[in-house]
Amino acid sequence: MEWGRLKNLIILILLIVNGFLLVLVATRWEESARYERMALEQTVQALERRGVQVEAEALTGAEGLSPMTAERDMEREAKLVRTLLDAEVQGDNRGGGVYLYQGALGEVSLRAGGELTAQLARDEHWRADRPESHAAGLLRRLGIEGEQLGVSQEGGETRVWFRQSWNGVPVFSCELELVYRDGLLSAIEGTLLLAAESGEEEARPLTLSTALLRFSEEVGATGDVYSAIRSMRPGYRTFAQSVSGGVRLTPVWLVSTDTADYYLDCATGGLTRVE
């Protein structure tokens, strides 16, 4: 047999084998997905028999989320300060991972772990006819992804709340409050993840059916009472690891019930009530 024909035959055999393996993998994936759907339906039915209403369409799995570590990024902090104070400002190291920046437009304090406090001078630079739009635009300028959580108005004061996202995933422990008084941005307070991703760990999250059962068990152990699970949304919580600014991102579900909200660890099933 000529070498050319033999080579084509080998290629054809390899294509057939690869196609067979692809079909086999796809079949197993579909079987696994079907099993999980059945398990979730049975779990929801079991909870409803106990008197707990579950809004199944509002439950989201945590596939693809893994624990991560991130290190403090002083360049990103410097960019934030330049944007807020409209000037290059040298930070004053106050110790314990705290830096204070002061300028003509106010002062900004940044702590290890991302805690931010900004007191801004009453200046037309901060004029905002529409606080919600102004706040969203400011966060974009700072390079911060996020979602607006709410707006409140009382007298001449408007407060706008945002939650940060990291690579499109909500970070439940990173929220900002922007305060506008008489049409001027006057203060910003909250926690931001201003860090550079430095590592990711292997971890397999619980399936939704297992997570629901674990949640039911853990809440029952606390003595809390609820009658409905409104939603389960995956995201991250941050934990400061050192005064130098190292942060650990832990995947969790934010579980909302009719009486309280909880964090459920995606890997261990550990439960924490949101205060």
C-alpha positions in Angstrom: 0.0 0.0 0.0 1.3 3.4 -0.9 2.3 5.6 2.1 -0.1 8.4 1.1 -3.1 6.0 1.2 -1.9 4.4 4.5 -1.6 7.9 6.0 -5.1 8.8 5.0 -6.4 5.5 6.4 -4.7 6.2 9.8 -6.1 9.7 9.9 -9.6 8.3 9.1 -9.3 5.8 11.9 -8.2 8.5 14.4 -11.1 10.7 13.4 -13.5 7.8 13.9 -12.0 7.0 17.4 -12.1 10.7 18.4 -15.7 11.0 17.2 -16.7 7.9 19.2 -15.0 9.3 22.4 -16.7 12.7 21.9 -20.1 11.0 21.7 -19.3 8.9 24.7 -18.3 12.0 26.8 -21.4 13.9 25.6 -23.6 11.0 26.5 -22.1 10.7 30.0 -22.4 14.4 30.5 -26.1 14.4 29.5 -26.7 11.4 31.9 -25.1 13.3 34.7 -27.1 16.5 34.0 -30.3 14.5 33.8 -29.5 12.7 37.1 -28.9 16.1 38.8 -32.1 17.6 37.4 -34.0 14.6 38.8 -32.2 14.9 42.2 -33.0 18.6 42.4 -36.7 18.0 41.6 -36.9 15.4 44.3 -35.1 17.6 46.8 -37.5 20.5 46.1 -40.5 18.2 46.4 -39.2 16.9 49.7 -38.7 20.4 51.1 -42.2 21.4 50.0 -43.7 18.4 51.8 -42.1 19.8 54.9 -43.8 23.1 54.3 -40.9 25.0 52.6 -41.7 26.7 49.3 -38.8 26.7 46.9 -38.6 28.9 43.9 -36.6 26.5 41.8 -36.1 28.8 38.8 -34.2 31.2 41.1 -31.6 28.5 42.1 -28.2 28.8 40.3 -25.4 26.3 40.5 -21.8 27.2 41.4 -20.0 25.3 38.6 -16.7 26.9 37.7 -16.2 28.8 40.9 -13.0 27.9 42.8 -11.3 29.5 45.9 -8.8 32.1 44.9 -6.1 34.3 46.6 -5.3 37.8 45.5 -2.6 40.3 46.6 -3.0 44.0 47.3 -2.5 46.0 44.1 -1.0 49.4 45.0 -1.2 50.6 41.4 -5.0 50.1 41.3 -5.3 51.9 44.6 -3.2 54.8 43.2 -5.5 55.0 40.2 -8.5 55.1 42.5 -7.0 57.9 44.6 -6.0 59.9 41.4 -9.6 59.7 40.2 -11.2 60.7 43.5 -8.8 63.5 44.4 -8.0 64.5 40.8 -4.3 64.7 41.6 -1.2 62.6 42.2 -1.1 62.2 46.0 1.6 60.4 48.0 0.1 58.0 50.6 0.8 58.3 54.2 1.5 54.8 55.7 -0.3 54.8 59.0 0.8 51.2 59.9 -1.3 48.0 60.0 -1.9 48.1 56.2 -3.6 51.5 56.4 -2.8 54.3 53.9 -4.2 57.8 54.1 -4.2 60.1 51.0 -5.1 63.8 51.4 -5.6 66.4 48.7 -7.5 69.6 47.8 -10.7 67.6 47.0 -10.7 65.6 50.2 -9.1 62.5 51.8 -9.1 58.8 51.1 -8.3 56.0 53.6 -7.6 52.5 52.3 -7.0 49.5 54.5 -5.7 46.0 53.9 -8.6 43.9 52.9 -10.1 46.7 50.8 -11.9 48.9 53.4 -12.4 52.3 51.8 -13.4 55.6 53.4 -13.5 58.8 51.4 -14.5 62.3 52.7 -14.8 64.7 49.8 -14.7 68.5 49.9 -17.8 70.5 48.8 -16.6 71.3 45.3 -18.4 71.7 42.0 -16.1 69.0 40.7 -18.6 66.6 42.4 -21.8 68.1 41.1 -24.2 65.3 40.1 -27.7 66.1 38.7 -28.5 62.4 38.6 -26.7 60.6 41.5 -27.5 57.1 40.2 -25.9 57.8 36.8 -23.0 59.7 38.3 -22.2 56.9 40.7 -22.3 54.2 37.9 -20.0 56.4 35.7 -17.6 57.0 38.6 -17.2 53.2 39.2 -16.6 52.6 35.5 -13.8 55.3 35.6 -12.4 53.4 38.6 -12.4 50.2 36.6 -14.8 48.5 39.0 -17.5 46.1 37.8 -20.7 46.1 39.9 -24.4 46.2 40.2 -26.6 48.8 41.8 -28.4 47.5 44.9 -30.6 50.4 45.8 -31.1 54.1 46.2 -32.6 56.1 49.1 -33.5 59.8 49.4 -34.2 61.8 52.4 -34.3 65.6 52.3 -31.3 66.8 50.3 -29.4 63.5 50.8 -29.2 60.7 48.3 -27.5 57.3 49.0 -26.6 54.9 46.2 -25.4 51.3 47.0 -23.4 49.1 44.7 -22.0 45.6 45.0 -18.7 44.8 43.2 -18.3 41.9 40.7 -15.0 40.0 40.0 -14.8 38.6 36.5 -18.5 38.9 36.3 -19.2 37.1 39.6 -20.7 39.1 42.5 -18.5 39.6 45.5 -21.1 39.7 48.3 -18.7 41.2 50.9 -17.6 44.1 48.7 -20.3 46.8 48.7 -20.0 50.6 48.4 -22.2 53.4 49.6 -22.0 56.7 47.8 -23.5 59.7 49.6 -24.7 62.8 47.8 -25.7 65.9 49.7 -27.4 68.9 48.0 -26.3 67.5 44.6 -22.7 67.0 45.5 -20.9 63.7 46.1 -19.6 64.0 49.7 -18.6 60.6 50.9 -17.9 57.0 49.9 -17.6 54.1 52.3 -17.5 50.4 52.0 -15.2 47.6 50.8 -13.6 47.0 47.4 -11.5 44.3 46.0 -8.5 46.2 44.6 -6.2 43.3 44.1 -4.3 41.2 41.5 -5.3 37.6 41.2 -2.4 35.4 42.3 -3.7 31.8 42.6 -6.6 29.5 42.2 -7.3 26.3 44.1 -9.0 23.1 42.9 -12.3 22.6 44.6 -15.5 20.9 43.5 -18.7 22.8 44.5 -21.7 20.9 45.9 -24.5 20.2 43.5 -27.7 22.2 43.9 -29.6 19.3 45.3 -26.9 18.6 47.9 -26.6 22.3 48.8 -30.3 22.5 49.4 -30.3 19.6 51.7 -27.2 20.9 53.6 -28.8 24.3 53.9 -32.0 22.8 55.4 -30.0 20.7 57.9 -27.7 23.6 58.9 -30.6 26.1 59.3 -32.5 23.5 61.3 -29.6 23.1 63.7 -29.6 26.9 64.4 -33.2 26.9 65.3 -34.1 29.6 62.7 -37.5 29.3 61.2 -38.4 30.0 57.5 -41.1 28.9 55.1 -39.7 29.8 51.7 -36.4 29.8 49.8 -36.5 32.7 47.4 -33.2 32.3 45.7 -29.7 30.8 45.7 -27.1 32.9 43.9 -23.4 31.9 43.7 -20.6 34.4 44.3 -17.6 35.2 46.5 -16.9 36.3 50.0 -13.5 37.9 50.8 -11.3 37.4 53.8 -8.2 39.4 54.6 -5.2 37.1 55.2 -2.6 39.6 56.3 -1.9 43.2 57.0 0.0 43.4 53.7 -3.3 43.0 51.9 -3.6 39.4 50.9 -7.2 38.4 50.3 -8.9 35.0 50.0 -12.0 34.7 47.8 -14.3 31.9 49.0 -17.2 30.7 46.7 -20.5 30.8 48.5 -24.2 30.8 47.8 -26.2 33.8 49.0 -29.4 32.1 50.1 -32.4 34.3 50.5 -35.4 33.1 52.5 -38.6 34.8 53.7 -37.0 35.5 57.1 -33.3 36.0 56.6 -30.3 35.7 54.2 -27.4 33.2 54.6 -24.1 32.4 53.1 -23.6 28.7 52.3 -20.1 27.6 51.5 -20.1 26.1 48.0 -17.5 23.4 49.0 -18.1 22.6 52.6 -21.8 23.5 53.1 -20.9 25.7 56.1 -23.6 28.2 57.0 -23.3 31.8 58.1 -26.2 34.1 58.7 -26.0 37.5 56.9 -26.1 40.2 59.6 
